[in-house]
mmCIF file with all atom_site columns, C-alpha atoms in Angstrom:
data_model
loop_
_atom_site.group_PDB
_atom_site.id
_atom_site.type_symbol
_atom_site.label_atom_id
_atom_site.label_alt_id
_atom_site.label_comp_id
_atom_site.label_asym_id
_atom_site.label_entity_id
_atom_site.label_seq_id
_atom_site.pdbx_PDB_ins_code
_atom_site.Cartn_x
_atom_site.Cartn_y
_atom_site.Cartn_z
_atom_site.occupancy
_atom_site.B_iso_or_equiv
_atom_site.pdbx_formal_charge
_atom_site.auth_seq_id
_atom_site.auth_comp_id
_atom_site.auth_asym_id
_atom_site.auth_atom_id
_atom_site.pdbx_PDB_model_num
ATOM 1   C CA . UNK R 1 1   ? 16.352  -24.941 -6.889  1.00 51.00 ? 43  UNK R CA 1
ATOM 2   C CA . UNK R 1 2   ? 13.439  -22.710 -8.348  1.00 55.00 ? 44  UNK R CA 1
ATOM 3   C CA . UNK R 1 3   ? 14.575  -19.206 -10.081 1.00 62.00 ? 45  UNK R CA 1
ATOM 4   C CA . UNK R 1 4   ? 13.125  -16.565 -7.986  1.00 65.00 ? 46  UNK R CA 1
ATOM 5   C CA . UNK R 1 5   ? 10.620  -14.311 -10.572 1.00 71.00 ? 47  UNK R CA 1
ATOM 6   C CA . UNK R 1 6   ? 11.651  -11.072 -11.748 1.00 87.00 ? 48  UNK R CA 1
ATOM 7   C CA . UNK R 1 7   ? 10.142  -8.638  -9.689  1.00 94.00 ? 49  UNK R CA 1
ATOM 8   C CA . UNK R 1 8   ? 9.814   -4.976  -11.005 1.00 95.00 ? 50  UNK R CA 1
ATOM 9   C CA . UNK R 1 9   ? 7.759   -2.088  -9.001  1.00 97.00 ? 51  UNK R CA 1
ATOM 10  C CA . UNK R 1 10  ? 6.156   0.447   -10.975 1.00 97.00 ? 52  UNK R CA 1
ATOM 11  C CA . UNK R 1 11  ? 4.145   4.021   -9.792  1.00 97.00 ? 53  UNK R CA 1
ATOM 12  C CA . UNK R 1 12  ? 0.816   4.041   -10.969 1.00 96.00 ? 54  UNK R CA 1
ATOM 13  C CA . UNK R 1 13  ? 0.328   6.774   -13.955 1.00 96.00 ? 55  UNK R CA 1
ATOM 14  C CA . UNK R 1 14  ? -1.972  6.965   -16.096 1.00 95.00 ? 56  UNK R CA 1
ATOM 15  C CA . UNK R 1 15  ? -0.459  4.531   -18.490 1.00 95.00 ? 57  UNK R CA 1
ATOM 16  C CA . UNK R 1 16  ? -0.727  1.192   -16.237 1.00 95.00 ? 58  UNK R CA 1
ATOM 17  C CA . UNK R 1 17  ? -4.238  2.367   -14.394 1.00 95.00 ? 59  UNK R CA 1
ATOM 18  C CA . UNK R 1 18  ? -5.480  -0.597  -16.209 1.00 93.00 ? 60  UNK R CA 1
ATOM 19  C CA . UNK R 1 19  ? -3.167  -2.860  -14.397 1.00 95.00 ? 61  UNK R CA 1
ATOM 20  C CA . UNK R 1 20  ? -3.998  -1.500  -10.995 1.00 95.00 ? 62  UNK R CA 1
ATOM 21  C CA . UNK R 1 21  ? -7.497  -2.581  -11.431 1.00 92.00 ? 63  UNK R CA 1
ATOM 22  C CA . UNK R 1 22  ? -6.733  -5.641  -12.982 1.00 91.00 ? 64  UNK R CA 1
ATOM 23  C CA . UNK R 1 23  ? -4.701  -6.769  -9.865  1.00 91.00 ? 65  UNK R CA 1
ATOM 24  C CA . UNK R 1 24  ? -7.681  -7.028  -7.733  1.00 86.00 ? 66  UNK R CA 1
ATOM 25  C CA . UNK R 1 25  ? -9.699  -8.927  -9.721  1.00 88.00 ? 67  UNK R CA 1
ATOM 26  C CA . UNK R 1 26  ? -9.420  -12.869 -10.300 1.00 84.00 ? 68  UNK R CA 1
ATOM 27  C CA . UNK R 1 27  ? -8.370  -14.164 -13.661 1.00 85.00 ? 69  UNK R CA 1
ATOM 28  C CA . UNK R 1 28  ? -11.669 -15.880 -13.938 1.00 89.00 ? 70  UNK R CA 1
ATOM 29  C CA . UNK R 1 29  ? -13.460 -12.727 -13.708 1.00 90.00 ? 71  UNK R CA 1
ATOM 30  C CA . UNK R 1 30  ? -12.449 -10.351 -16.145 1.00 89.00 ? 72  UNK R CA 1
ATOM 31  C CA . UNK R 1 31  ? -14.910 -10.843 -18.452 1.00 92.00 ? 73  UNK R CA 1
ATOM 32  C CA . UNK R 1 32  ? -17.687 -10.695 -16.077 1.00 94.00 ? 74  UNK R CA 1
ATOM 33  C CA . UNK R 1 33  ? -20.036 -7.555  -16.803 1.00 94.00 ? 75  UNK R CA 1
ATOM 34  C CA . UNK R 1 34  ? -20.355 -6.707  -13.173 1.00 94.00 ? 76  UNK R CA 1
ATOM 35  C CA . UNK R 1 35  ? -16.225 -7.065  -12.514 1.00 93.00 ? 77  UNK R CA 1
ATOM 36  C CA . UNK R 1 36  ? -15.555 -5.023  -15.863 1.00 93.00 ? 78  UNK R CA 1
ATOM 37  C CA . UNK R 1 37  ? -18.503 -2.625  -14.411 1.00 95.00 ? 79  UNK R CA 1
ATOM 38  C CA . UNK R 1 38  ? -16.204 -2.635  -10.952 1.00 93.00 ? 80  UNK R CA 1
ATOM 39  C CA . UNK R 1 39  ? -12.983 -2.204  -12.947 1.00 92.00 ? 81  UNK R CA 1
ATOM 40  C CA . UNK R 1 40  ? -14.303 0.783   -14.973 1.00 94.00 ? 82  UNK R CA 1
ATOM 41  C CA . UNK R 1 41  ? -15.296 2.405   -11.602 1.00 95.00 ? 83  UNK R CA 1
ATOM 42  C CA . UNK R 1 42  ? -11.721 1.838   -10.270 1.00 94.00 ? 84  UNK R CA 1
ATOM 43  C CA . UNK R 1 43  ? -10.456 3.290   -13.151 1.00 95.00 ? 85  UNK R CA 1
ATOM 44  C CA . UNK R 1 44  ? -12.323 6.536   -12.691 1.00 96.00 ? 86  UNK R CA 1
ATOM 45  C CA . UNK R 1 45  ? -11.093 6.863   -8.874  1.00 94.00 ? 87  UNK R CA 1
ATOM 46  C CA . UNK R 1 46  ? -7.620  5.873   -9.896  1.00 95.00 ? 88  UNK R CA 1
ATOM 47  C CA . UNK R 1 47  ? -7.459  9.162   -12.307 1.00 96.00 ? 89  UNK R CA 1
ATOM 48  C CA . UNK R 1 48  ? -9.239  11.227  -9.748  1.00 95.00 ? 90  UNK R CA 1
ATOM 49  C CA . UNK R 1 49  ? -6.317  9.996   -7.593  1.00 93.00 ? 91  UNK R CA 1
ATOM 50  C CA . UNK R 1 50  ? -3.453  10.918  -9.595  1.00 94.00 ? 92  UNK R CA 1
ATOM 51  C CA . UNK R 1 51  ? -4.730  14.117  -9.738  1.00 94.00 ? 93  UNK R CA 1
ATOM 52  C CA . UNK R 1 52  ? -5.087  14.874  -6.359  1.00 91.00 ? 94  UNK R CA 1
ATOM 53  C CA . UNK R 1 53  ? -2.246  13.407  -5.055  1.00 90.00 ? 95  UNK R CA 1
ATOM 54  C CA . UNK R 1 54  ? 0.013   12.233  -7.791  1.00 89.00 ? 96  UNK R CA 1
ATOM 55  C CA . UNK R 1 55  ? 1.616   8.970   -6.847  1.00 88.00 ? 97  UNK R CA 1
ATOM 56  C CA . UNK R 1 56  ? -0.769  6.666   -4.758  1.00 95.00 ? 98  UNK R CA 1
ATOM 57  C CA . UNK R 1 57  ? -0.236  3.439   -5.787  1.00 97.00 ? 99  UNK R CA 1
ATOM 58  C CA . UNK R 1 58  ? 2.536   1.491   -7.477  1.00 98.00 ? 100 UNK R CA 1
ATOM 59  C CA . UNK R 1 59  ? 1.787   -2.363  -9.178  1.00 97.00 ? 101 UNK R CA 1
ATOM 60  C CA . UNK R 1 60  ? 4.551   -5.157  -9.017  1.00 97.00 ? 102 UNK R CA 1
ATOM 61  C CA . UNK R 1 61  ? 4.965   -7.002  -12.008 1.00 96.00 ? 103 UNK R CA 1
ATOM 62  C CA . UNK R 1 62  ? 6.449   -11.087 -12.281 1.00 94.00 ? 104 UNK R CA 1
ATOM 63  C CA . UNK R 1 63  ? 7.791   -11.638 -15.922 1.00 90.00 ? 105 UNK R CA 1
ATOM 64  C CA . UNK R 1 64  ? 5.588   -8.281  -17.210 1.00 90.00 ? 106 UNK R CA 1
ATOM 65  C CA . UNK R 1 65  ? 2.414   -9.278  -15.728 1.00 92.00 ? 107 UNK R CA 1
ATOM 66  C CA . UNK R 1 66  ? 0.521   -7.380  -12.919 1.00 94.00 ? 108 UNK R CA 1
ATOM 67  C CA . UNK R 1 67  ? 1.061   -9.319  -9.667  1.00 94.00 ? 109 UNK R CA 1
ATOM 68  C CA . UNK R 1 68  ? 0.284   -7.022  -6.896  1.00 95.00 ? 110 UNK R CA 1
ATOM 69  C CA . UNK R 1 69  ? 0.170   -3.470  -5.533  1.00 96.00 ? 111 UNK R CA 1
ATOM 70  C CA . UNK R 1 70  ? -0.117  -1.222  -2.360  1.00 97.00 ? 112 UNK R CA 1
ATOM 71  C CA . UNK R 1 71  ? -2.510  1.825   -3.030  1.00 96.00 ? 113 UNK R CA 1
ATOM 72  C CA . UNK R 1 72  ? -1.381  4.950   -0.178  1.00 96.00 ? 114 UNK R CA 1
ATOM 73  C CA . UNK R 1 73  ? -2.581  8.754   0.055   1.00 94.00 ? 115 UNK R CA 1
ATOM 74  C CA . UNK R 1 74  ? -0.870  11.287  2.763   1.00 94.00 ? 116 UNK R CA 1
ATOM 75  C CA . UNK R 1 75  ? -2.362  12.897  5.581   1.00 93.00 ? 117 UNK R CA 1
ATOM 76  C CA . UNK R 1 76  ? -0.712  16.009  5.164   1.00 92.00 ? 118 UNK R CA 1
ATOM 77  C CA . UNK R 1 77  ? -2.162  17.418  8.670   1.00 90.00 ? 119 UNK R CA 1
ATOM 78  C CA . UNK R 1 78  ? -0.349  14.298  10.161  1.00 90.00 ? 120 UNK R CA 1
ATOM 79  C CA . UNK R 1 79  ? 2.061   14.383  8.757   1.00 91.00 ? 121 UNK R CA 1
ATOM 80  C CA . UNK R 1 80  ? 1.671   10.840  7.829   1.00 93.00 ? 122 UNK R CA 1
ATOM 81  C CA . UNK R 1 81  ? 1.241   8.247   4.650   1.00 95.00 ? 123 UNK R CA 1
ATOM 82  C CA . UNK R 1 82  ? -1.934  6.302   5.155   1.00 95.00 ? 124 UNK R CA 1
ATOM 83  C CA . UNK R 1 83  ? -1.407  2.452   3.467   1.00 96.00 ? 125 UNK R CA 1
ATOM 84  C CA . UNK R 1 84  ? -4.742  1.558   2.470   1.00 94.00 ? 126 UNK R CA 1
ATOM 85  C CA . UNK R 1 85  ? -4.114  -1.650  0.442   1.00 91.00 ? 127 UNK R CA 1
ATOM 86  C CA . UNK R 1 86  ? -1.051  -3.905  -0.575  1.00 92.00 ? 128 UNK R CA 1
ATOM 87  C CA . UNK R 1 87  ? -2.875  -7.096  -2.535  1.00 91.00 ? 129 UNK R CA 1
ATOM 88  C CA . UNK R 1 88  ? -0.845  -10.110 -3.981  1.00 90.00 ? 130 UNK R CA 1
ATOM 89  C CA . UNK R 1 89  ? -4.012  -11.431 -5.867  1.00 83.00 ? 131 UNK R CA 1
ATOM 90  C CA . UNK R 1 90  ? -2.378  -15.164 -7.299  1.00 85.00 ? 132 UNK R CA 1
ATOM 91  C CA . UNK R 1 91  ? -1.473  -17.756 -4.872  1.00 85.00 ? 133 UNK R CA 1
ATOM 92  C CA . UNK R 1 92  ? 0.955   -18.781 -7.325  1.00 88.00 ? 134 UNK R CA 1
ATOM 93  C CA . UNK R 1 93  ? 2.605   -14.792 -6.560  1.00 88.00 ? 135 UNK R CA 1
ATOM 94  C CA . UNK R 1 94  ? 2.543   -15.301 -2.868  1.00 86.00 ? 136 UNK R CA 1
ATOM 95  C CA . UNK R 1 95  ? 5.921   -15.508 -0.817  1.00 86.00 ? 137 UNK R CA 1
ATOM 96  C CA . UNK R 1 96  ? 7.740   -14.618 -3.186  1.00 89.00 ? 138 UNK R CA 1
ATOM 97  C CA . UNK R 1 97  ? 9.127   -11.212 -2.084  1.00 91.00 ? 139 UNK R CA 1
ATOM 98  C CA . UNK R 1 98  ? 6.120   -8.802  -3.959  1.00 94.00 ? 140 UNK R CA 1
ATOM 99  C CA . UNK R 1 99  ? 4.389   -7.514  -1.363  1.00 93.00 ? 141 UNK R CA 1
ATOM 100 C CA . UNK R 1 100 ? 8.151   -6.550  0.678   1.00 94.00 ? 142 UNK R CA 1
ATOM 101 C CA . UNK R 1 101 ? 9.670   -4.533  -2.491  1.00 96.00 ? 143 UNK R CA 1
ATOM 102 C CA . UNK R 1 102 ? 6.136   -3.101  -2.740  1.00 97.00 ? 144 UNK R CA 1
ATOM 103 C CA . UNK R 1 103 ? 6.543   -1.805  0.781   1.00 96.00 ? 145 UNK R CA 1
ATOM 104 C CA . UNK R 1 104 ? 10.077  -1.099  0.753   1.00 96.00 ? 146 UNK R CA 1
ATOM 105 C CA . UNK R 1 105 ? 9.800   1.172   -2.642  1.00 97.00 ? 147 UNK R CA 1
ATOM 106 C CA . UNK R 1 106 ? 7.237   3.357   -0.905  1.00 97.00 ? 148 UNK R CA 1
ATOM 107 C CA . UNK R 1 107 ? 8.797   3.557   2.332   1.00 95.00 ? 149 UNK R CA 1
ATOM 108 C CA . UNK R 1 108 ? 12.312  4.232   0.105   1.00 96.00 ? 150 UNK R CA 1
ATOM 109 C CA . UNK R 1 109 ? 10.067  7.220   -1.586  1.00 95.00 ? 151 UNK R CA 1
ATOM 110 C CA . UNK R 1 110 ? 8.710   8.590   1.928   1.00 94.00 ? 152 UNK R CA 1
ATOM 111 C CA . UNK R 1 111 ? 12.025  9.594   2.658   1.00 92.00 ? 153 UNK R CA 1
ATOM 112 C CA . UNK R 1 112 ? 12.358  12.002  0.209   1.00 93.00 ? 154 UNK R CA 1
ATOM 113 C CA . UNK R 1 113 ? 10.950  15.319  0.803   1.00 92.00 ? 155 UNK R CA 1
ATOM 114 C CA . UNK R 1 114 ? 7.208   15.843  -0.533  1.00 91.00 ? 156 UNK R CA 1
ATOM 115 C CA . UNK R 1 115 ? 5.013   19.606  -0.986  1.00 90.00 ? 157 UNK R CA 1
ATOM 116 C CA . UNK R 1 116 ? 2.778   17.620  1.143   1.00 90.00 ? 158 UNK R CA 1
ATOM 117 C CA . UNK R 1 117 ? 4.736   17.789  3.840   1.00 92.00 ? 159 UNK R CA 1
ATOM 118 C CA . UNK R 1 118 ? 6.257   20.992  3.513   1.00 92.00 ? 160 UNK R CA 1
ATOM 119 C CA . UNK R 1 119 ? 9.471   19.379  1.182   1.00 93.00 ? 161 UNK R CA 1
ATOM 120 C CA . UNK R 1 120 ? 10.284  17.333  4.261   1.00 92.00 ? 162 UNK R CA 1
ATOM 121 C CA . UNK R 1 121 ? 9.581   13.450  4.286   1.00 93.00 ? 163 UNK R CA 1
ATOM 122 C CA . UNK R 1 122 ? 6.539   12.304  6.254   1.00 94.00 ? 164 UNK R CA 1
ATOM 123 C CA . UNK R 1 123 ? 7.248   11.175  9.572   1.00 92.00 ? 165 UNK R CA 1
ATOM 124 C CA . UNK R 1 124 ? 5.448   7.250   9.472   1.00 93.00 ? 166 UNK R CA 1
ATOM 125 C CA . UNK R 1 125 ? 3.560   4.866   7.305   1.00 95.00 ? 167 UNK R CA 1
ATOM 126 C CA . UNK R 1 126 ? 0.452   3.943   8.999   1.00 94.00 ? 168 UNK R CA 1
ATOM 127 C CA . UNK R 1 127 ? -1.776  1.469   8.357   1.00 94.00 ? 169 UNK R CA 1
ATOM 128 C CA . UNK R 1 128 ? -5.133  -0.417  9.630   1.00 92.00 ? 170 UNK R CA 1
ATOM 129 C CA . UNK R 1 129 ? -5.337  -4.303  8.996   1.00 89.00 ? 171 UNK R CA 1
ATOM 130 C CA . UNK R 1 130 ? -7.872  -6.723  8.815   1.00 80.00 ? 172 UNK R CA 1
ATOM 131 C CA . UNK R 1 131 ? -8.585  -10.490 8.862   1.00 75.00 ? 173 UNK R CA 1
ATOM 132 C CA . UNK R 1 132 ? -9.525  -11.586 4.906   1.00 71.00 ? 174 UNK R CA 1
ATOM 133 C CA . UNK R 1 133 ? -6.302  -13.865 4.162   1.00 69.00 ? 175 UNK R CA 1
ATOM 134 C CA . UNK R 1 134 ? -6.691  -17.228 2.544   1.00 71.00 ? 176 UNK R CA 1
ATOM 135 C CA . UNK R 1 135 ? -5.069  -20.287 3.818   1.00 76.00 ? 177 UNK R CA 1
ATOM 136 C CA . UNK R 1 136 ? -1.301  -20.063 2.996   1.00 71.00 ? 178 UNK R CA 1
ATOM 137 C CA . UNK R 1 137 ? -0.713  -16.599 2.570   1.00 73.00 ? 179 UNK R CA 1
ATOM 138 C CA . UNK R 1 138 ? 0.472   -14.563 5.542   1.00 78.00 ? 180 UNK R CA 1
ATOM 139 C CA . UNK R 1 139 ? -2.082  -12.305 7.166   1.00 83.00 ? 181 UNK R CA 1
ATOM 140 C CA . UNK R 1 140 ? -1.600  -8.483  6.769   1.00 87.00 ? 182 UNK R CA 1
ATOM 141 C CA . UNK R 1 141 ? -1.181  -8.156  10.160  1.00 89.00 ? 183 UNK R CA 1
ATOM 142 C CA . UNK R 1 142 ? 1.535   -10.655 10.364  1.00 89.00 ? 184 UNK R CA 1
ATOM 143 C CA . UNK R 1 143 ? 3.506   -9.045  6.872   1.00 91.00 ? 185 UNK R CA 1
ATOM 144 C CA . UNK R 1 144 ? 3.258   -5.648  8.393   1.00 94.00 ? 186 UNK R CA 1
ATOM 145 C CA . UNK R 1 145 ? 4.629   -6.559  11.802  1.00 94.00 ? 187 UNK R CA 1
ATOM 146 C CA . UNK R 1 146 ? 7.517   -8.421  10.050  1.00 93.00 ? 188 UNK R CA 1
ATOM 147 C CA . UNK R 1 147 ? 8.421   -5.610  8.098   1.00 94.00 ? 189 UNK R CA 1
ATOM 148 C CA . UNK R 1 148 ? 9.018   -3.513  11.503  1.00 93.00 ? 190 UNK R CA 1
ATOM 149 C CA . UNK R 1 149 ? 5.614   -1.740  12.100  1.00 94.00 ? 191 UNK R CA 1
ATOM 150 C CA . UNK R 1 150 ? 4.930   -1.414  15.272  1.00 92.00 ? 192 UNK R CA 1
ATOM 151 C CA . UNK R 1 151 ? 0.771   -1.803  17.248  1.00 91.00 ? 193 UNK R CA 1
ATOM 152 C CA . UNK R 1 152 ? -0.423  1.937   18.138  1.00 87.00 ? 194 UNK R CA 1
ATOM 153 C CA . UNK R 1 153 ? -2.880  0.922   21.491  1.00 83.00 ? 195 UNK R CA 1
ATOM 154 C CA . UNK R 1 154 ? -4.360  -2.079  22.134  1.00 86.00 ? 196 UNK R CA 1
ATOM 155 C CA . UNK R 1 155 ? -5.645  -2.364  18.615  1.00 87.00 ? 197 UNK R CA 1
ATOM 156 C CA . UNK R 1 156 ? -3.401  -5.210  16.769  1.00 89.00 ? 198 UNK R CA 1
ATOM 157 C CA . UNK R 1 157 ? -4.398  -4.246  13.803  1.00 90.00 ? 199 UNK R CA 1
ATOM 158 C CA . UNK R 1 158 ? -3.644  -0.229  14.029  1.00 92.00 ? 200 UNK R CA 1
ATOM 159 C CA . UNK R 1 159 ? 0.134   -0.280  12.863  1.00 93.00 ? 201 UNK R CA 1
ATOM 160 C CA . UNK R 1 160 ? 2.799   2.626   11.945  1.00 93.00 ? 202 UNK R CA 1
ATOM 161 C CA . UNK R 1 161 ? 6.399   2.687   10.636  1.00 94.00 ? 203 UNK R CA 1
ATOM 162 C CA . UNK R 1 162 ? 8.466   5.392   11.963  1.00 92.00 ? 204 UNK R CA 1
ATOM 163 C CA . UNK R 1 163 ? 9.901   7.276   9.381   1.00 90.00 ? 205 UNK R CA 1
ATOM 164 C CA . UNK R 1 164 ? 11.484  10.233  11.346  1.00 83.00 ? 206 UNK R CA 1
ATOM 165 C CA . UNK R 1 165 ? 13.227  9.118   13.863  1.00 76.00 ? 207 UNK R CA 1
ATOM 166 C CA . UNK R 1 166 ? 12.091  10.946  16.580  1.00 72.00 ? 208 UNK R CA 1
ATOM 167 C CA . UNK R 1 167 ? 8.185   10.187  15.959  1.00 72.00 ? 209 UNK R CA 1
ATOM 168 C CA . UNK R 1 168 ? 5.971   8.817   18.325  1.00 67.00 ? 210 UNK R CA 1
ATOM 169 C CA . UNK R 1 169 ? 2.232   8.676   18.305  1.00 67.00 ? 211 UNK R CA 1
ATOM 170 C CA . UNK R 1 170 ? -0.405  8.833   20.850  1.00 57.00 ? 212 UNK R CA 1
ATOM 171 C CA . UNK R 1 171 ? -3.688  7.251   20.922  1.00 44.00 ? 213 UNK R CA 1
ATOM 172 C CA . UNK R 1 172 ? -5.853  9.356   23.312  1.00 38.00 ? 214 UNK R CA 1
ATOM 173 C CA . UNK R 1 173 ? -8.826  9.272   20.626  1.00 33.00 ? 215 UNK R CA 1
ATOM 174 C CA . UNK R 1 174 ? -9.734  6.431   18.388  1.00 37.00 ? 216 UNK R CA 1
ATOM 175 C CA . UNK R 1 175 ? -8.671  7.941   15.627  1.00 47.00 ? 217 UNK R CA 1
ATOM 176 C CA . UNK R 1 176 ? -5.203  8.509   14.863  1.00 46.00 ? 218 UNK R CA 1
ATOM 177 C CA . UNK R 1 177 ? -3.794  11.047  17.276  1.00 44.00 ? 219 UNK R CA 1
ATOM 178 C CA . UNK R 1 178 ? -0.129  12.075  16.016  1.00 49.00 ? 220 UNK R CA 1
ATOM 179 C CA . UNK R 1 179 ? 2.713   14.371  16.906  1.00 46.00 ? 221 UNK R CA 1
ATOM 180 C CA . UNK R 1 180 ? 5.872   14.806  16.576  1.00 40.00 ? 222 UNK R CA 1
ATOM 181 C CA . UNK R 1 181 ? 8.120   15.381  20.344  1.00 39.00 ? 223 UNK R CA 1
ATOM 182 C CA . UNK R 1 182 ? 9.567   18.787  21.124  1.00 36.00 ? 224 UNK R CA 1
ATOM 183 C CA . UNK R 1 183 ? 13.425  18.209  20.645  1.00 37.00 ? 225 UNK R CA 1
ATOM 184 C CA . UNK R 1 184 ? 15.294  18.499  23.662  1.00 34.00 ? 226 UNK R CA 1
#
């Protein structure tokens, strides 16, 4: 039977930035002027980032090396986390339990109070899939949905996670309509 890798989740500071950006792009191209061009961009977002909102994305390492990451920002008058990326970028990396502790070290940190929510946790994750997975790795759609998000709408690929319990969200617009119900 195979040893499972060492997986170990990391928040992005300023000191693994690099890694971030090196997670999204192939092995093959990281010497590639236009990819180092693209990384150096990334780079320069990813500070403006951390200082805006501090923590925003956290990398998961195999054995030391950058394997994967989920990149989030709040939506403080939602009350909400946005996901706006989780990437495992090696095939070799996929299914092998990355991509969950990625999600289930944010969602563990969401439940902690946060200034951007008044010192109270945010009350879901929510995110908006698309198509774009290669043959043998799970779709987003699918990972999210396993890992108990639920479809706002019609639209399959508009998903939240309820953090507070009592959350519930509406979809009377097209974009994301939330609110918390009066207790009662």
């Amino acid at each position: 039977m195979a040893e499972e890798p060492r997986i170990l989740i990391k928040d992005v500071n300023k000191e693994i930035i690099s890694d971030l950006c090196l997670v999204c792009v192939p092995p093959e191209k990281r010497e590639d002027p236009d990819w180092i061009k693209g990384m150096e961009e990334k780079r320069a977002w990813a500070l403006d980032m951390l200082k805006k909102w501090g923590s925003f994305a956290k990398v998961g390492y195999v054995d030391n090396e950058p394997a994967g990451m989920i990149q989030f920002h709040p939506v403080p008058e939602e009350n909400i986390v946005w996901i706006d990326c989780i990437y495992i970028h090696e095939k070799r990396y996929w299914q092998k339990g990355i991509g969950k502790q990625l999600l289930v070290s944010l969602n563990e940190d969401m439940k902690r109070p946060s200034e951007w929510f008044g010192n109270k946790p945010p009350s879901a994750l929510v995110v908006r899939t698309f198509p774009g997975e290669s043959e043998g790795q799970l779709s987003a759609r699918e990972f999210f949905k396993k890992k108990g998000f639920q479809t706002i709408g019609d639209d399959p690929d508009f998903l939240y996670y309820p953090i507070e319990k009592k959350f519930c969200i509406s979809t009377a617009h097209k974009k994301s309509v939330l609110r918390i119900p009066a207790t009662g």
